[in-house]
Short mmCIF file of C-alpha atoms and ligand atoms in Angstrom, two decimals:
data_model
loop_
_atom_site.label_atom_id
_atom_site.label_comp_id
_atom_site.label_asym_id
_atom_site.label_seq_id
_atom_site.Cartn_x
_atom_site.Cartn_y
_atom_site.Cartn_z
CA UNK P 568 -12.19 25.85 -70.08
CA UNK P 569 -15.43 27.36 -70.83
CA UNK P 570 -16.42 26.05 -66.96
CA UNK P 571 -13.44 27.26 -65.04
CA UNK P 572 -15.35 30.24 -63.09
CA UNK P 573 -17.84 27.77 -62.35
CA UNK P 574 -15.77 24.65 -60.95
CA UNK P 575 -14.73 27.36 -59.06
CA UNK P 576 -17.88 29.09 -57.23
CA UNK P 577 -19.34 26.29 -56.43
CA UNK P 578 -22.60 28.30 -54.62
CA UNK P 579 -24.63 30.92 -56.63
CA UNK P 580 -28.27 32.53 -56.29
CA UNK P 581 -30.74 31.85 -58.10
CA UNK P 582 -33.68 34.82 -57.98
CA UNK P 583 -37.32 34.29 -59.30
CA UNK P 584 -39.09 37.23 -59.79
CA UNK P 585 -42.47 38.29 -61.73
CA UNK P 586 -46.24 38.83 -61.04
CA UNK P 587 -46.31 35.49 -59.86
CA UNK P 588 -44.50 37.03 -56.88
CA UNK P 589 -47.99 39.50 -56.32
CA UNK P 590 -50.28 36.01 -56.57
CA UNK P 591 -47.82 34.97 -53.72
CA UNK P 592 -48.85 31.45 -53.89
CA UNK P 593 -46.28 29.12 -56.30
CA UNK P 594 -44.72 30.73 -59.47
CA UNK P 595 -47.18 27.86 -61.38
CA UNK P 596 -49.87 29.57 -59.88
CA UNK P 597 -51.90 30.35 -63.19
CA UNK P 598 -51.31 26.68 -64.17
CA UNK P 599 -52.28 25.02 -61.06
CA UNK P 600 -55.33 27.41 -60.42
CA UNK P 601 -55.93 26.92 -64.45
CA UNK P 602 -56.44 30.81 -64.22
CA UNK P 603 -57.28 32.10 -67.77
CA UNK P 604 -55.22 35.24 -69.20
CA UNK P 605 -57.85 37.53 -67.53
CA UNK P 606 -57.88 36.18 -64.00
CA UNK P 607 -54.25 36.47 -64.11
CA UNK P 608 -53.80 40.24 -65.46
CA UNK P 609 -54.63 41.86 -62.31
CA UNK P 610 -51.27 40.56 -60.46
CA UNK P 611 -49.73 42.28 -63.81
CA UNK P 612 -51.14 45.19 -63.51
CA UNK P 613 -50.45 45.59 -59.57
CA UNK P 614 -46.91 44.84 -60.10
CA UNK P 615 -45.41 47.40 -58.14
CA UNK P 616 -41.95 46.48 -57.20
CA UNK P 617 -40.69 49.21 -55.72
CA UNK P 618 -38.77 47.46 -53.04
CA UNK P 619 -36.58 45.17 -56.35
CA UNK P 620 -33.15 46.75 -55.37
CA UNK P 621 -30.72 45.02 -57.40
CA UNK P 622 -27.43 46.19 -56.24
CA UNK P 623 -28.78 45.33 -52.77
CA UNK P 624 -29.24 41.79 -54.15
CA UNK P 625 -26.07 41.64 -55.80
CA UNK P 626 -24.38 42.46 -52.42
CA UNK P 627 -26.28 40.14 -50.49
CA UNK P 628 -25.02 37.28 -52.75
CA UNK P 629 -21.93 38.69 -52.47
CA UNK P 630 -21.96 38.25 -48.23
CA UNK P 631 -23.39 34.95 -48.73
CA UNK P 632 -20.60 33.81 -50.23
CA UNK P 633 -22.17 32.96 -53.56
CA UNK P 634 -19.77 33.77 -56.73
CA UNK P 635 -22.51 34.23 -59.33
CA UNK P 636 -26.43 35.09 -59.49
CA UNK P 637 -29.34 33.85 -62.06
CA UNK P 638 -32.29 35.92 -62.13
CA UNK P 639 -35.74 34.92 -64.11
CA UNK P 640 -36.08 36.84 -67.46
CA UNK P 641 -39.07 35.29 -68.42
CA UNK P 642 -40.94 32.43 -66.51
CA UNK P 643 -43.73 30.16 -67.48
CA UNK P 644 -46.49 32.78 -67.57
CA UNK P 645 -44.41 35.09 -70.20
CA UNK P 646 -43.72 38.32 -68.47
CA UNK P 647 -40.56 39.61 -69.32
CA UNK P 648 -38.76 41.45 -66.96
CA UNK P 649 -36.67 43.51 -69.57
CA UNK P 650 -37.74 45.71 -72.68
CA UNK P 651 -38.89 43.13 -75.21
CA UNK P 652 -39.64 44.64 -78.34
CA UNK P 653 -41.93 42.00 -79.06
CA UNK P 654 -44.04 42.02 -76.56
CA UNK P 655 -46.17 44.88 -74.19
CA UNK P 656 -46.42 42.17 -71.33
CA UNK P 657 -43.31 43.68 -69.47
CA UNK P 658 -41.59 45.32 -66.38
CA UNK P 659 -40.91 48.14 -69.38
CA UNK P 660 -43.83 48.25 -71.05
CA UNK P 661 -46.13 48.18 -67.77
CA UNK P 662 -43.72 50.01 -65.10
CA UNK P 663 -40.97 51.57 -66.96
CA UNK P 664 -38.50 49.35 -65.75
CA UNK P 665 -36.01 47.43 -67.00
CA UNK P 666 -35.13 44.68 -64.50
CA UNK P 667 -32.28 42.83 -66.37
CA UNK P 668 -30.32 45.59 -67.25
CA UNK P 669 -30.60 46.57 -63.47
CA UNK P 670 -29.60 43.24 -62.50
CA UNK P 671 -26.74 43.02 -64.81
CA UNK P 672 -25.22 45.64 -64.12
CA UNK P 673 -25.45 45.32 -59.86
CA UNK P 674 -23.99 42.00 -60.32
CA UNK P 675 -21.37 42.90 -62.28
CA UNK P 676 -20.78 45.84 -60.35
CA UNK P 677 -20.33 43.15 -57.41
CA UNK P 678 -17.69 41.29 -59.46
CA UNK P 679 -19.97 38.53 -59.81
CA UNK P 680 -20.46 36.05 -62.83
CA UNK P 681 -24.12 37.30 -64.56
CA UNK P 682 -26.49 34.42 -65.00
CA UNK P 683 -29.64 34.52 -66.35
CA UNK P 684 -33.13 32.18 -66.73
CA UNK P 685 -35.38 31.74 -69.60
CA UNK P 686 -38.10 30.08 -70.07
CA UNK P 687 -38.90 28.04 -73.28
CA UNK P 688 -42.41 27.69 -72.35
CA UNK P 689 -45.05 30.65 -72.57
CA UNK P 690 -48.56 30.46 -71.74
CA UNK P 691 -49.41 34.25 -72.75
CA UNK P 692 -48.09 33.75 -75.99
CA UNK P 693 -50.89 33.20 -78.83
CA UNK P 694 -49.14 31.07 -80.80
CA UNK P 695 -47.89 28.23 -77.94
CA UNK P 696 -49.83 25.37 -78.29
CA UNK P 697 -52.10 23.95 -75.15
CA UNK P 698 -50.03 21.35 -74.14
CA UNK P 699 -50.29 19.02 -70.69
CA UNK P 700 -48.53 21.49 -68.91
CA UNK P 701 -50.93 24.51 -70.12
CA UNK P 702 -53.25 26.29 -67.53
CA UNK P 703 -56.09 25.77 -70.37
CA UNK P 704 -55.68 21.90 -70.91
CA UNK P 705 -59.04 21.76 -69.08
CA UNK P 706 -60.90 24.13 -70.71
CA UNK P 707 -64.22 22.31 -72.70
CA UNK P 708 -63.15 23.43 -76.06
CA UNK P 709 -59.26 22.98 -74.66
CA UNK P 710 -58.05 20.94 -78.26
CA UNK P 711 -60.09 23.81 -80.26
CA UNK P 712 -58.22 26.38 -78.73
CA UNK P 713 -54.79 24.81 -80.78
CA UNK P 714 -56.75 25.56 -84.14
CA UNK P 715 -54.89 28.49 -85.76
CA UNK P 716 -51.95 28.66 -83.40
CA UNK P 717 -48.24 28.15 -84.96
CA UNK P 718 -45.47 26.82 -83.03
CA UNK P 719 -42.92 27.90 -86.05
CA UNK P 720 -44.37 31.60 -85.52
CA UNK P 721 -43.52 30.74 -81.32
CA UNK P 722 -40.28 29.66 -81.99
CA UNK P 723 -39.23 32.82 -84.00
CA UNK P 724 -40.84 35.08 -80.96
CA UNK P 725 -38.67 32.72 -78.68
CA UNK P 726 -35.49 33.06 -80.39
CA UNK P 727 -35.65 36.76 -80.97
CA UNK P 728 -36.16 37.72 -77.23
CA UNK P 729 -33.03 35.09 -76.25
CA UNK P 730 -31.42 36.72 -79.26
CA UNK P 731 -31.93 40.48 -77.54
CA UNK P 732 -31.04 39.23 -74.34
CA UNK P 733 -28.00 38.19 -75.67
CA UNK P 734 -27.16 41.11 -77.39
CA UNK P 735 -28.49 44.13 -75.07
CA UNK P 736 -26.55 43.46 -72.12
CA UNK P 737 -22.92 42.66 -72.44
CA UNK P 738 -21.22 39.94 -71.56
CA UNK P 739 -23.72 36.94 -69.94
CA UNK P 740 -21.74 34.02 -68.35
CA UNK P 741 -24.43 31.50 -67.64
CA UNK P 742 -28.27 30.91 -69.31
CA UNK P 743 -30.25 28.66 -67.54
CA UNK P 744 -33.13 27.34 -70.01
CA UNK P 745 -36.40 25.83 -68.77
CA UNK P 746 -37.35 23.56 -69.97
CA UNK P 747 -38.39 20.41 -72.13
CA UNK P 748 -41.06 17.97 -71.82
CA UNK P 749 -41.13 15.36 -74.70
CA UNK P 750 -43.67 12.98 -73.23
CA UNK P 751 -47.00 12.47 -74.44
CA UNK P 752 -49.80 12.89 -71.51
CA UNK P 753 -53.32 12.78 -70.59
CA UNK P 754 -53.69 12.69 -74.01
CA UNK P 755 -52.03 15.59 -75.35
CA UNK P 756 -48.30 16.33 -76.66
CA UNK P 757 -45.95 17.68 -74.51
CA UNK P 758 -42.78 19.55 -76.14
CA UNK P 759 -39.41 17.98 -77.65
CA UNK P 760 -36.02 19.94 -78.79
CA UNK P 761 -37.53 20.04 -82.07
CA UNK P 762 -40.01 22.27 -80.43
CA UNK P 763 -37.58 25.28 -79.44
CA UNK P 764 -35.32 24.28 -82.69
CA UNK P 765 -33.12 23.30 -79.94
CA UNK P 766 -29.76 23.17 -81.72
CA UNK P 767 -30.31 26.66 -83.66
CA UNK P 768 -30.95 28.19 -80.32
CA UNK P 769 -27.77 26.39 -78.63
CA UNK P 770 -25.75 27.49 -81.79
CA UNK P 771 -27.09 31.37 -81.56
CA UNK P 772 -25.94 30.93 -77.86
CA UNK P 773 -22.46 29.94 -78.94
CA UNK P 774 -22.16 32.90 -81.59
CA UNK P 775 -23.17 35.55 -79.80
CA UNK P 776 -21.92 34.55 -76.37
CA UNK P 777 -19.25 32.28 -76.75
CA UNK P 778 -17.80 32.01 -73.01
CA UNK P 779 -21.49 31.61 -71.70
CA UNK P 780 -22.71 27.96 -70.29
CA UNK P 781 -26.10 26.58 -70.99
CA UNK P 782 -27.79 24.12 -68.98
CA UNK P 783 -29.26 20.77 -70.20
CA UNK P 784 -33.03 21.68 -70.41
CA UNK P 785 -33.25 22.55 -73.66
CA UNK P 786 -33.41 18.55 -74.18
CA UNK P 787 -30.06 18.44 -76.41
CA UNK P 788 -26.51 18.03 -74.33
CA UNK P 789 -24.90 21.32 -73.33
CA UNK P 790 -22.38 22.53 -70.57
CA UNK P 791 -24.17 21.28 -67.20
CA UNK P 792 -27.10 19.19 -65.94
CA UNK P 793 -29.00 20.33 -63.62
CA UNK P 794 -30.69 18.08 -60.93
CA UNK P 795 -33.57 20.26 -59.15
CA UNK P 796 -34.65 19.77 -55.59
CA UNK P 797 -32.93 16.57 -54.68
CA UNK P 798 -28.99 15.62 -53.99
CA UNK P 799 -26.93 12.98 -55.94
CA UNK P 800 -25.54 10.43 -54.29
CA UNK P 801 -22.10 10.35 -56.13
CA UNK P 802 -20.33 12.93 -58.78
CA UNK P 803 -21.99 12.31 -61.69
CA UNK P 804 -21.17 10.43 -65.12
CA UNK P 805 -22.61 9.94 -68.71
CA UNK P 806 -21.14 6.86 -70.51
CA UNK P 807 -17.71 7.08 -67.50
CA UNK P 808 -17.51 10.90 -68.13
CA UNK P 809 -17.74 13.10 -65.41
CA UNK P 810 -20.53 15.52 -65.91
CA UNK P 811 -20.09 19.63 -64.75
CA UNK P 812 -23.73 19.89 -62.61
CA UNK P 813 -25.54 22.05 -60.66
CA UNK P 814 -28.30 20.93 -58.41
CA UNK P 815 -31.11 24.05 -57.77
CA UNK P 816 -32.50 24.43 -54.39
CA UNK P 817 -35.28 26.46 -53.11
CA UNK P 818 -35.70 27.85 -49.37
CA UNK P 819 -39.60 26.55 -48.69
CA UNK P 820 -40.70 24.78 -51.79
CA UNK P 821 -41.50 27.58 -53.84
CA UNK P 822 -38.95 29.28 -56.48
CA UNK P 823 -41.41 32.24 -56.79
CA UNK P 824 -42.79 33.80 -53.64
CA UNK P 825 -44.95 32.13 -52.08
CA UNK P 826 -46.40 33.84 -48.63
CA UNK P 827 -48.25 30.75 -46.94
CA UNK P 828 -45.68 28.24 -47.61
CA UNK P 829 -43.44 27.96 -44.15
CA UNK P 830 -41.51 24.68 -45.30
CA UNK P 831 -38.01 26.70 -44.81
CA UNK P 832 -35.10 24.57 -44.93
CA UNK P 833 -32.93 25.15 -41.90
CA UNK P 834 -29.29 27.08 -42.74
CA UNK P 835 -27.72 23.63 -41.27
CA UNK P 836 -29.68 21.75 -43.71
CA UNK P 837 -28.38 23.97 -46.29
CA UNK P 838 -24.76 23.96 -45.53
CA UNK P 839 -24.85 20.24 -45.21
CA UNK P 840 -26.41 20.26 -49.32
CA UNK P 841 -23.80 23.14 -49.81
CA UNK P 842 -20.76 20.97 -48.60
CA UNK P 843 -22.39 17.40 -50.00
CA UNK P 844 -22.90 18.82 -53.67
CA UNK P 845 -19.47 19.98 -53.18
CA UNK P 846 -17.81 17.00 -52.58
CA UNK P 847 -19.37 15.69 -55.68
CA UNK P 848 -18.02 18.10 -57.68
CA UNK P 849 -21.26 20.05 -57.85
CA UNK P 850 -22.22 23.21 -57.77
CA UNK P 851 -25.40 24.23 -55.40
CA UNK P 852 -27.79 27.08 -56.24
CA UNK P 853 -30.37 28.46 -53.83
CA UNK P 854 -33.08 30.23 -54.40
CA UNK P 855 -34.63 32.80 -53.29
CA UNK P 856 -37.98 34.55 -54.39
CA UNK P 857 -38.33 38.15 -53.40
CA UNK P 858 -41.82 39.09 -52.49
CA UNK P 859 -44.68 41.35 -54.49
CA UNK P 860 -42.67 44.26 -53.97
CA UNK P 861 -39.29 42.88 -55.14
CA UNK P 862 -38.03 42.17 -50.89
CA UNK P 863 -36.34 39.98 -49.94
CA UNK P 864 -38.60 38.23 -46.94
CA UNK P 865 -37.19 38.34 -43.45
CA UNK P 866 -37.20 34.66 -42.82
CA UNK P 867 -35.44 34.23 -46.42
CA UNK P 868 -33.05 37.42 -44.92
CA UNK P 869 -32.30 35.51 -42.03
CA UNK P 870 -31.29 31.76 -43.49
CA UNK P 871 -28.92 33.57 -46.30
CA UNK P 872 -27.32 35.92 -43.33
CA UNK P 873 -26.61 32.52 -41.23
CA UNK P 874 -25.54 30.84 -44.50
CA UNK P 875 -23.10 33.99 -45.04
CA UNK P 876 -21.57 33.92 -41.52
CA UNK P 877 -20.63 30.28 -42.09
CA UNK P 878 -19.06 31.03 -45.68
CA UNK P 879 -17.38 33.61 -43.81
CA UNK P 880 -15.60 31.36 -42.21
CA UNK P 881 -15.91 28.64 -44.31
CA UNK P 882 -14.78 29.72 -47.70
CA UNK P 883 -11.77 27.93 -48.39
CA UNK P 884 -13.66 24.26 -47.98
CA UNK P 885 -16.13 25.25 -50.69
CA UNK P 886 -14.30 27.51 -53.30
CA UNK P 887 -12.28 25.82 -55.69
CA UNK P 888 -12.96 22.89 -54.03
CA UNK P 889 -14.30 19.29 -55.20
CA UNK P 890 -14.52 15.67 -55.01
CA UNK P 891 -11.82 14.31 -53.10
CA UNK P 892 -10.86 10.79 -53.75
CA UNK P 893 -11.14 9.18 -50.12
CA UNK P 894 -13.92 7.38 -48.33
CA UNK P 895 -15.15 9.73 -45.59
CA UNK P 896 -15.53 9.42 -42.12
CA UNK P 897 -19.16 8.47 -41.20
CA UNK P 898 -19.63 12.02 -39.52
CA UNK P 899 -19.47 13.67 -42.72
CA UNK P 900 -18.16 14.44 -46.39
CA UNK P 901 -15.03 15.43 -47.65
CA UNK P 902 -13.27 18.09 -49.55
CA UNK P 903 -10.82 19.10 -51.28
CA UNK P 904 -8.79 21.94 -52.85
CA UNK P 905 -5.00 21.22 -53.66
CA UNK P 906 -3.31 20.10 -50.26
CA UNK P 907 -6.05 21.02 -48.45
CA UNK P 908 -8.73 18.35 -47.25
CA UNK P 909 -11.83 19.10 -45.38
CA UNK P 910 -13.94 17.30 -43.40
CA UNK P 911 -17.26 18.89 -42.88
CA UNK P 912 -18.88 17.21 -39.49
CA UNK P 913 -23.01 16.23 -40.03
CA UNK P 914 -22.37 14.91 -36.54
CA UNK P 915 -20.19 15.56 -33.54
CA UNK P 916 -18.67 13.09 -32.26
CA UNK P 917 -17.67 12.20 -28.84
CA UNK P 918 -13.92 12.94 -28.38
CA UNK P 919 -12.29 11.82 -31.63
CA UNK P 920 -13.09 11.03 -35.34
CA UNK P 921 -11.55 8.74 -37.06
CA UNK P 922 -10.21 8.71 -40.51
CA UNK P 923 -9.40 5.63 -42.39
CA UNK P 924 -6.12 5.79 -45.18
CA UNK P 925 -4.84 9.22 -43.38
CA UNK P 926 -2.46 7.78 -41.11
CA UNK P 927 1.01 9.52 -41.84
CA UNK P 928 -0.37 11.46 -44.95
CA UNK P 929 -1.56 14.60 -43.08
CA UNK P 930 0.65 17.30 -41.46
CA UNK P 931 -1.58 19.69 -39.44
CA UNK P 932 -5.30 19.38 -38.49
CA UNK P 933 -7.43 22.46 -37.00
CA UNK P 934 -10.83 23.76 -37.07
CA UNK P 935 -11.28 25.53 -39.78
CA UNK P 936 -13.89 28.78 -37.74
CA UNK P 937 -11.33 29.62 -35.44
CA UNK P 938 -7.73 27.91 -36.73
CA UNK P 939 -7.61 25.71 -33.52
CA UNK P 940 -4.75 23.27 -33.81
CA UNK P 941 -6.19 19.61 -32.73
CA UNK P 942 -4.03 16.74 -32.09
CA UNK P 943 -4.21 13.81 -33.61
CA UNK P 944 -2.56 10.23 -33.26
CA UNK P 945 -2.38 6.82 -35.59
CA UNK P 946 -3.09 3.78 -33.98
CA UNK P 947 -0.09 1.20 -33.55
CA UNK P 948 -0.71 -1.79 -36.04
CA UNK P 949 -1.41 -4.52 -33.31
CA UNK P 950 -2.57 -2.31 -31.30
CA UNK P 951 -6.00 -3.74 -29.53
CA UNK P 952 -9.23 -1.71 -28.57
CA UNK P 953 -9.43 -1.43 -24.86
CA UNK P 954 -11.81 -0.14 -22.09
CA UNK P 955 -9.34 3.10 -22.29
CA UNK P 956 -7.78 3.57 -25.88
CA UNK P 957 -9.93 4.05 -28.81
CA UNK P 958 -8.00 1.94 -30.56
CA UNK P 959 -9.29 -1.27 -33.28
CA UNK P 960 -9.64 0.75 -36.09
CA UNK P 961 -8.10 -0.07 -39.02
CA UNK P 962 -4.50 0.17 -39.83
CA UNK P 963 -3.79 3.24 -41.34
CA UNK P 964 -6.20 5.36 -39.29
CA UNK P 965 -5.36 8.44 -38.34
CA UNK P 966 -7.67 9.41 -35.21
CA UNK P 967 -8.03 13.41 -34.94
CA UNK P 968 -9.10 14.40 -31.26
CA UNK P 969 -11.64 17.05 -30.57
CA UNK P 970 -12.95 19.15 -27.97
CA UNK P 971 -16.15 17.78 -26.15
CA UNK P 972 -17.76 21.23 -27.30
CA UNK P 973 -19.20 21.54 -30.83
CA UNK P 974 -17.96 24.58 -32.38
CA UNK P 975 -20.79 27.44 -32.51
CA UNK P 976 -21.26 27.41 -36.31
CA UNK P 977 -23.68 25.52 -38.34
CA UNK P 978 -21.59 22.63 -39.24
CA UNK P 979 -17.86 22.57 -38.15
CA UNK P 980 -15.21 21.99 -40.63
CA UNK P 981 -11.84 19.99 -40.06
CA UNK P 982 -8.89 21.06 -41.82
CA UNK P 983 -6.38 18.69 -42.58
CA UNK P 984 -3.05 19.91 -45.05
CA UNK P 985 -1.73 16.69 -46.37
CA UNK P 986 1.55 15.72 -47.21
CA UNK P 987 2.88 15.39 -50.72
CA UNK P 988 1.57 12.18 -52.42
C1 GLC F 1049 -38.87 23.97 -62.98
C2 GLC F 1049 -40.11 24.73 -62.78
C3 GLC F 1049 -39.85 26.05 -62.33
C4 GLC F 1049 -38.54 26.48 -61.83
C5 GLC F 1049 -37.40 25.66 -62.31
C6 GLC F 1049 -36.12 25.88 -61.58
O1 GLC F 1049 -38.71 23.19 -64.03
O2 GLC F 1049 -40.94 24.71 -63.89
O3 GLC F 1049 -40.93 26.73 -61.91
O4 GLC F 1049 -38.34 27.74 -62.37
O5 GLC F 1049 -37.69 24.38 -62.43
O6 GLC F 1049 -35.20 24.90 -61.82
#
């Protein structure tokens, strides 16, 4: 039961925020640029988010339709955004500001489930080794530079901070780790469970937040996996179990903010993943990366206000719904949510759509935006495709006609409430 809220959302935010957000190019900024502790102060020290306005957030998620939000405690580059005792390289220490707790308590405030990202890697921390993914791999003395530090001293910094995250703020539903890296490359280690002491961390998790899901990325099983930047194909299964997942989405690209970058994802494209993770029996979350002064960009403004008019509307083919069992049209994906089935159209088609098995199992169809009734008809067995009937489908099809105008919305929905089994 631990994953009921979440079967349920179905859609949440994910936020990345830090002074990766001032470099404005790529949250891995300091590891692509290999930018040494130095070079990458100054975006610390400018941090100056006086535009971060987290109940303004929460509410936003709220009117996209999104039933839970995950913001960035810590990313690669180890700022903390709360008041980390053990370290001075902090929204607290630096600005006086305590970003989490803000966050919480806005999304809480909201009536939204609290979620919350850390990462396991840290590249301002003394102790974490240079590793493939380090911005010093390529320094000349790079292998040197490991001489003297202490992963066992790491892992106790790393497990204290999760540990005051999850005691300082209440009740967390959802901890997003990030993440683990066991191969060997370019001839240096990367970093394994062992690494993080994966199962003590997973087993403080469990004491001190018992309700709270964890992701997969700590390189041990947990709650949900977490497939980033590309769609499934089908729900997904371990050994014939079905798995709980969640498949992370950005807007351009970038998860941090990243000014030059104007790959945006259209808010049809983004429905379509929305509706398609769905009918897996996935969850989607989209992210969005406020800019150096904690705002939300207009272009990033604009996709999650069309993405919230459609939920508007929408709502009851996403939340608390999933997979349903029967082969979909080729217009689009189905689903479901008791006697409810919905067919969300990629395409319109010309006049009718047909649906294959539905024949006598459905009692009313309409469009879902504005609760149009639509007729629909079964084809007589026998029955032979002419110049004038769109008949020769299959026996059993029931063919649901529609208006030779699309609906105005970014993808229109179908309703169909089917008949007892
Ligand atoms: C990655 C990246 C990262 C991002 C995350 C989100 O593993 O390292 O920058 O925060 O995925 O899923």
């Amino acid at each position: 039961m631990r994953q009921a809220w979440f079967d349920e959302a179905r859609f949440g935010m994910f936020v990345h925020f830090g002074v990766y957000s001032v470099a404005a190019r790529h949250e891995w900024v300091q590891n692509y640029e290999r930018l040494t502790d130095e070079e990458y102060r100054p975006y610390a020290e400018h941090f100056d988010p006086d535009l971060f306005d987290a109940r303004a957030l929460a509410r936003r998620a709220k009117e996209t339709g999104m039933g839970y939000v995950v913001l960035t405690t810590k990313h690669h580059d180890g700022f903390c955004l709360w008041d980390s005792s053990a370290t001075d390289f902090s929204t607290a220490a630096m600005i006086g500001r305590d970003l989490v707790r803000e966050f919480v308590d806005a999304v809480r405030a909201e009536g939204l489930k609290v979620g919350l990202y850390h990462s396991l890697i840290d590249w301002h921390h003394p102790d974490f080794t240079i590793d493939w993914n380090h911005p010093r791999r390529d320094d000349d003395n790079a292998s040197a530079l490991n001489e003297g530090r202490d992963m066992s001293r790491y892992r106790a910094h790393l497990h204290g901070q999760v540990r005051e995250l999850l005691t300082g703020y209440g009740e967390i539903d959802y901890l997003f780790f990030d993440f683990t890296y066991p191969e060997h490359r370019d001839g240096w280690a990367g970093k394994g469970p062992e690494d993080w002491d994966a199962d003590g961390l997973l087993a403080m998790c469990r004491e001190l937040q018992p309700a709270m899901l964890v992701n997969d990325r700590l390189g041990i099983p947990a709650d949900f996996v977490t497939p980033e930047q590309y769609q499934p194909t089908s729900p997904l299964r371990k050994d014939g179990v079905p798995q709980v997942w969640e498949a992370c989405q950005t807007l351009n690209g970038s998860w941090g903010y990243h000014r030059d970058n104007h790959d945006q994802k259209s808010a049809t494209m983004l429905v379509q993943m929305l509706a398609d993770s769905v009918s897996m029996d996935g969850n989607m979350l989209l992210n969005v990366g406020p800019d150096g002064r904690g705002a939300i960009a207009p272009r990033d403004a604009a996709t999650l206000g069309e993405l919230g008019e459609w939920m508007r509307l929408h709502r009851d083919a996403i939340v608390g719904a999933g997979h349903a069992a029967l082969r979909p049209p080729r217009e689009g994906v189905y689903t479901r949510r008791g006697d409810r089935l919905y067919l969300h159209l990629f395409s319109w088609p010309l006049g009718f759509v047909h649906l294959p098995g539905l024949a006598g199992r459905v009692s009313f169809a309409r469009l879902l935006n504005d609760g149009s009734w639509l007729r629909t008809s079964a084809t007589d067995p026998g029955q032979q495709a002419s110049h004038m009937t769109p008949a020769g489908e299959a026996e059993g099809t029931l063919t649901v006609h529609l208006p030779v105008q699309r609906p105005d919305v970014l993808m229109p929905v179908i309703e169909l409430t089917l008949l007892e089994d």
